[in-house]
Amino acid sequence: MDLKAAGVIVDGEGAENQVKRVKMDKYQLVPRKRDIRDFRKKSRNAHYLKSHLRNAGIRLMLNELCSTVVFECPPDEEFIRKWQLACQGDIAHFIVVPNMTVEKQLDKFLDELFEKCAVIKMEHFSRLVLHLN
C-alpha cells in the first residue's frame, strides 16, 4: 500500500507539504462547482427550447441528462449553417452550451426558425391553392 498516495505523512514529509495538499484539494473543487453550475444552466436552457418548440407544434426529443435538443430538420440550408445545426436526414441537433442566453441566442433562434417555418408553410399553402385552381 502506498502511504504517500493515501495521504499519510511519510518520513521526511512535513506539515508544509500537507498544507499544499489541502490547498490542491480545495482548488480541485472549483471546477466541479463550475461544471454543476454549467450543467444546470444548459439543462434549463434546453428545457426552455424544448417547451417553445413543442408549443409551436414541432416534433422533438430531449434526453433529460443531455443538453442536445433533437427536432425536425428545417429545410433552409442557410439557416442550418448559420446556427451550426448537426443534421442527419430529416433530424437536426441543437446543442445548448453554457454561454448561451435565452435573450440573445435562444429567442433569436426560435424567432428565425418560426419565421422560416411560416414562410415554408405559406409557400406550401400557395402551391396547394394553385394546384386546386
PDB file of C-alpha atoms in Angstrom, residues 2-124:
ATOM      1  CA  ASP A   2       1.323   3.423  -0.963  1.00  0.00           C
ATOM      2  CA  LEU A   3       1.068   5.511   2.213  1.00  0.00           C
ATOM      3  CA  LYS A   4       2.008   8.725   0.464  1.00  0.00           C
ATOM      4  CA  ALA A   5      -0.809   8.313  -2.060  1.00  0.00           C
ATOM      5  CA  ALA A   6      -3.219   7.577   0.786  1.00  0.00           C
ATOM      6  CA  GLY A   7      -2.423  10.954   2.354  1.00  0.00           C
ATOM      7  CA  VAL A   8      -0.404   9.646   5.291  1.00  0.00           C
ATOM      8  CA  ILE A   9       2.680  11.630   6.322  1.00  0.00           C
ATOM      9  CA  VAL A  10       5.760   9.720   5.267  1.00  0.00           C
ATOM     10  CA  ASP A  11       9.244  10.204   6.795  1.00  0.00           C
ATOM     11  CA  GLY A  12      10.730  13.441   5.563  1.00  0.00           C
ATOM     12  CA  GLU A  13       7.390  14.942   4.661  1.00  0.00           C
ATOM     13  CA  GLY A  14       6.448  17.804   6.912  1.00  0.00           C
ATOM     14  CA  ALA A  15       3.387  19.905   7.590  1.00  0.00           C
ATOM     15  CA  GLU A  16       4.248  22.234   4.715  1.00  0.00           C
ATOM     16  CA  ASN A  17       3.533  19.523   2.141  1.00  0.00           C
ATOM     17  CA  GLN A  18       0.306  18.634   3.930  1.00  0.00           C
ATOM     18  CA  VAL A  19      -0.855  22.257   3.639  1.00  0.00           C
ATOM     19  CA  LYS A  20      -0.087  22.207  -0.099  1.00  0.00           C
ATOM     20  CA  ARG A  21      -2.144  19.036  -0.478  1.00  0.00           C
ATOM     21  CA  VAL A  22      -5.121  20.623   1.329  1.00  0.00           C
ATOM     22  CA  LYS A  23      -4.902  23.709  -0.920  1.00  0.00           C
ATOM     23  CA  MET A  24      -4.774  21.499  -4.010  1.00  0.00           C
ATOM     24  CA  ASP A  25      -7.911  19.654  -2.867  1.00  0.00           C
ATOM     25  CA  LYS A  26      -9.696  22.989  -2.397  1.00  0.00           C
ATOM     26  CA  TYR A  27      -8.814  24.158  -5.924  1.00  0.00           C
ATOM     27  CA  GLN A  28      -9.892  20.847  -7.416  1.00  0.00           C
ATOM     28  CA  LEU A  29     -13.428  21.514  -6.124  1.00  0.00           C
ATOM     29  CA  VAL A  30     -13.746  24.796  -8.044  1.00  0.00           C
ATOM     30  CA  PRO A  31     -14.066  23.160 -11.495  1.00  0.00           C
ATOM     31  CA  ARG A  32     -16.617  20.700 -10.125  1.00  0.00           C
ATOM     32  CA  LYS A  33     -18.797  23.543  -8.820  1.00  0.00           C
ATOM     33  CA  ARG A  34     -18.479  25.316 -12.173  1.00  0.00           C
ATOM     34  CA  ASP A  35     -19.379  22.099 -14.013  1.00  0.00           C
ATOM     35  CA  ILE A  36     -22.502  21.684 -11.870  1.00  0.00           C
ATOM     36  CA  ARG A  37     -23.498  25.315 -12.474  1.00  0.00           C
ATOM     37  CA  ASP A  38     -22.929  24.931 -16.238  1.00  0.00           C
ATOM     38  CA  PHE A  39     -24.917  21.687 -16.344  1.00  0.00           C
ATOM     39  CA  ARG A  40     -27.869  23.317 -14.596  1.00  0.00           C
ATOM     40  CA  LYS A  41     -27.799  26.301 -16.953  1.00  0.00           C
ATOM     41  CA  LYS A  42     -27.584  24.092 -20.056  1.00  0.00           C
ATOM     42  CA  SER A  43     -30.407  21.912 -18.769  1.00  0.00           C
ATOM     43  CA  ARG A  44     -32.620  24.921 -18.014  1.00  0.00           C
ATOM     44  CA  ASN A  45     -31.978  26.396 -21.475  1.00  0.00           C
ATOM     45  CA  ALA A  46     -32.548  23.049 -23.219  1.00  0.00           C
ATOM     46  CA  HIS A  47     -35.909  22.696 -21.454  1.00  0.00           C
ATOM     47  CA  TYR A  48     -36.786  26.289 -22.447  1.00  0.00           C
ATOM     48  CA  LEU A  49     -36.029  25.462 -26.076  1.00  0.00           C
ATOM     49  CA  LYS A  50     -37.943  22.193 -25.827  1.00  0.00           C
ATOM     50  CA  SER A  51     -41.092  23.832 -24.449  1.00  0.00           C
ATOM     51  CA  HIS A  52     -41.145  26.584 -27.098  1.00  0.00           C
ATOM     52  CA  LEU A  53     -40.575  24.150 -29.962  1.00  0.00           C
ATOM     53  CA  ARG A  54     -43.251  21.799 -28.638  1.00  0.00           C
ATOM     54  CA  ASN A  55     -45.730  24.698 -28.222  1.00  0.00           C
ATOM     55  CA  ALA A  56     -45.117  25.564 -31.880  1.00  0.00           C
ATOM     56  CA  GLY A  57     -46.047  22.028 -32.895  1.00  0.00           C
ATOM     57  CA  ILE A  58     -42.537  20.901 -33.807  1.00  0.00           C
ATOM     58  CA  ARG A  59     -41.807  17.269 -33.010  1.00  0.00           C
ATOM     59  CA  LEU A  60     -38.726  16.901 -30.845  1.00  0.00           C
ATOM     60  CA  MET A  61     -36.869  14.885 -28.267  1.00  0.00           C
ATOM     61  CA  LEU A  62     -34.684  15.851 -25.317  1.00  0.00           C
ATOM     62  CA  ASN A  63     -32.738  13.419 -23.178  1.00  0.00           C
ATOM     63  CA  GLU A  64     -33.092  14.667 -19.593  1.00  0.00           C
ATOM     64  CA  LEU A  65     -29.349  14.228 -18.916  1.00  0.00           C
ATOM     65  CA  CYS A  66     -28.230  15.884 -22.130  1.00  0.00           C
ATOM     66  CA  SER A  67     -28.299  19.415 -23.494  1.00  0.00           C
ATOM     67  CA  THR A  68     -28.939  18.401 -27.108  1.00  0.00           C
ATOM     68  CA  VAL A  69     -32.417  19.097 -28.469  1.00  0.00           C
ATOM     69  CA  VAL A  70     -33.312  16.852 -31.414  1.00  0.00           C
ATOM     70  CA  PHE A  71     -36.073  18.085 -33.724  1.00  0.00           C
ATOM     71  CA  GLU A  72     -37.333  18.105 -37.307  1.00  0.00           C
ATOM     72  CA  CYS A  73     -34.666  19.472 -39.619  1.00  0.00           C
ATOM     73  CA  PRO A  74     -35.549  22.847 -41.133  1.00  0.00           C
ATOM     74  CA  PRO A  75     -35.312  22.755 -44.947  1.00  0.00           C
ATOM     75  CA  ASP A  76     -33.311  26.001 -45.226  1.00  0.00           C
ATOM     76  CA  GLU A  77     -29.578  25.244 -45.717  1.00  0.00           C
ATOM     77  CA  GLU A  78     -28.539  28.811 -44.902  1.00  0.00           C
ATOM     78  CA  PHE A  79     -30.387  28.646 -41.571  1.00  0.00           C
ATOM     79  CA  ILE A  80     -28.762  25.281 -40.770  1.00  0.00           C
ATOM     80  CA  ARG A  81     -25.276  26.664 -41.481  1.00  0.00           C
ATOM     81  CA  LYS A  82     -25.891  29.902 -39.572  1.00  0.00           C
ATOM     82  CA  TRP A  83     -26.972  28.060 -36.414  1.00  0.00           C
ATOM     83  CA  GLN A  84     -24.488  25.199 -36.925  1.00  0.00           C
ATOM     84  CA  LEU A  85     -27.171  22.554 -36.617  1.00  0.00           C
ATOM     85  CA  ALA A  86     -25.959  18.986 -36.869  1.00  0.00           C
ATOM     86  CA  CYS A  87     -28.376  17.424 -39.361  1.00  0.00           C
ATOM     87  CA  GLN A  88     -28.751  13.832 -40.401  1.00  0.00           C
ATOM     88  CA  GLY A  89     -31.594  13.075 -42.766  1.00  0.00           C
ATOM     89  CA  ASP A  90     -34.688  14.879 -41.503  1.00  0.00           C
ATOM     90  CA  ILE A  91     -33.353  15.245 -37.939  1.00  0.00           C
ATOM     91  CA  ALA A  92     -31.490  18.282 -36.561  1.00  0.00           C
ATOM     92  CA  HIS A  93     -29.476  18.512 -33.347  1.00  0.00           C
ATOM     93  CA  PHE A  94     -29.241  21.822 -31.482  1.00  0.00           C
ATOM     94  CA  ILE A  95     -26.518  21.637 -28.842  1.00  0.00           C
ATOM     95  CA  VAL A  96     -27.067  24.017 -25.931  1.00  0.00           C
ATOM     96  CA  VAL A  97     -23.791  25.302 -24.459  1.00  0.00           C
ATOM     97  CA  PRO A  98     -23.262  27.128 -21.139  1.00  0.00           C
ATOM     98  CA  ASN A  99     -22.556  30.571 -22.601  1.00  0.00           C
ATOM     99  CA  MET A 100     -25.924  30.706 -24.418  1.00  0.00           C
ATOM    100  CA  THR A 101     -28.536  33.035 -23.026  1.00  0.00           C
ATOM    101  CA  VAL A 102     -32.276  32.933 -23.536  1.00  0.00           C
ATOM    102  CA  GLU A 103     -32.457  36.568 -24.640  1.00  0.00           C
ATOM    103  CA  LYS A 104     -29.502  36.661 -27.021  1.00  0.00           C
ATOM    104  CA  GLN A 105     -29.341  33.259 -28.672  1.00  0.00           C
ATOM    105  CA  LEU A 106     -32.323  31.047 -27.886  1.00  0.00           C
ATOM    106  CA  ASP A 107     -35.108  33.575 -28.525  1.00  0.00           C
ATOM    107  CA  LYS A 108     -33.343  34.742 -31.683  1.00  0.00           C
ATOM    108  CA  PHE A 109     -33.001  31.127 -32.869  1.00  0.00           C
ATOM    109  CA  LEU A 110     -36.674  30.435 -32.163  1.00  0.00           C
ATOM    110  CA  ASP A 111     -37.840  33.630 -33.898  1.00  0.00           C
ATOM    111  CA  GLU A 112     -35.807  32.848 -37.015  1.00  0.00           C
ATOM    112  CA  LEU A 113     -36.909  29.206 -37.042  1.00  0.00           C
ATOM    113  CA  PHE A 114     -40.587  30.107 -36.694  1.00  0.00           C
ATOM    114  CA  GLU A 115     -40.207  32.733 -39.424  1.00  0.00           C
ATOM    115  CA  LYS A 116     -38.652  30.126 -41.755  1.00  0.00           C
ATOM    116  CA  CYS A 117     -41.404  27.631 -40.907  1.00  0.00           C
ATOM    117  CA  ALA A 118     -44.111  30.240 -41.583  1.00  0.00           C
ATOM    118  CA  VAL A 119     -42.610  31.077 -44.988  1.00  0.00           C
ATOM    119  CA  ILE A 120     -42.346  27.390 -45.893  1.00  0.00           C
ATOM    120  CA  LYS A 121     -45.934  26.708 -44.777  1.00  0.00           C
ATOM    121  CA  MET A 122     -47.146  29.724 -46.756  1.00  0.00           C
ATOM    122  CA  GLU A 123     -45.280  28.556 -49.895  1.00  0.00           C
ATOM    123  CA  HIS A 124     -46.720  25.069 -49.433  1.00  0.00           C
TER     124      HIS A 124
END
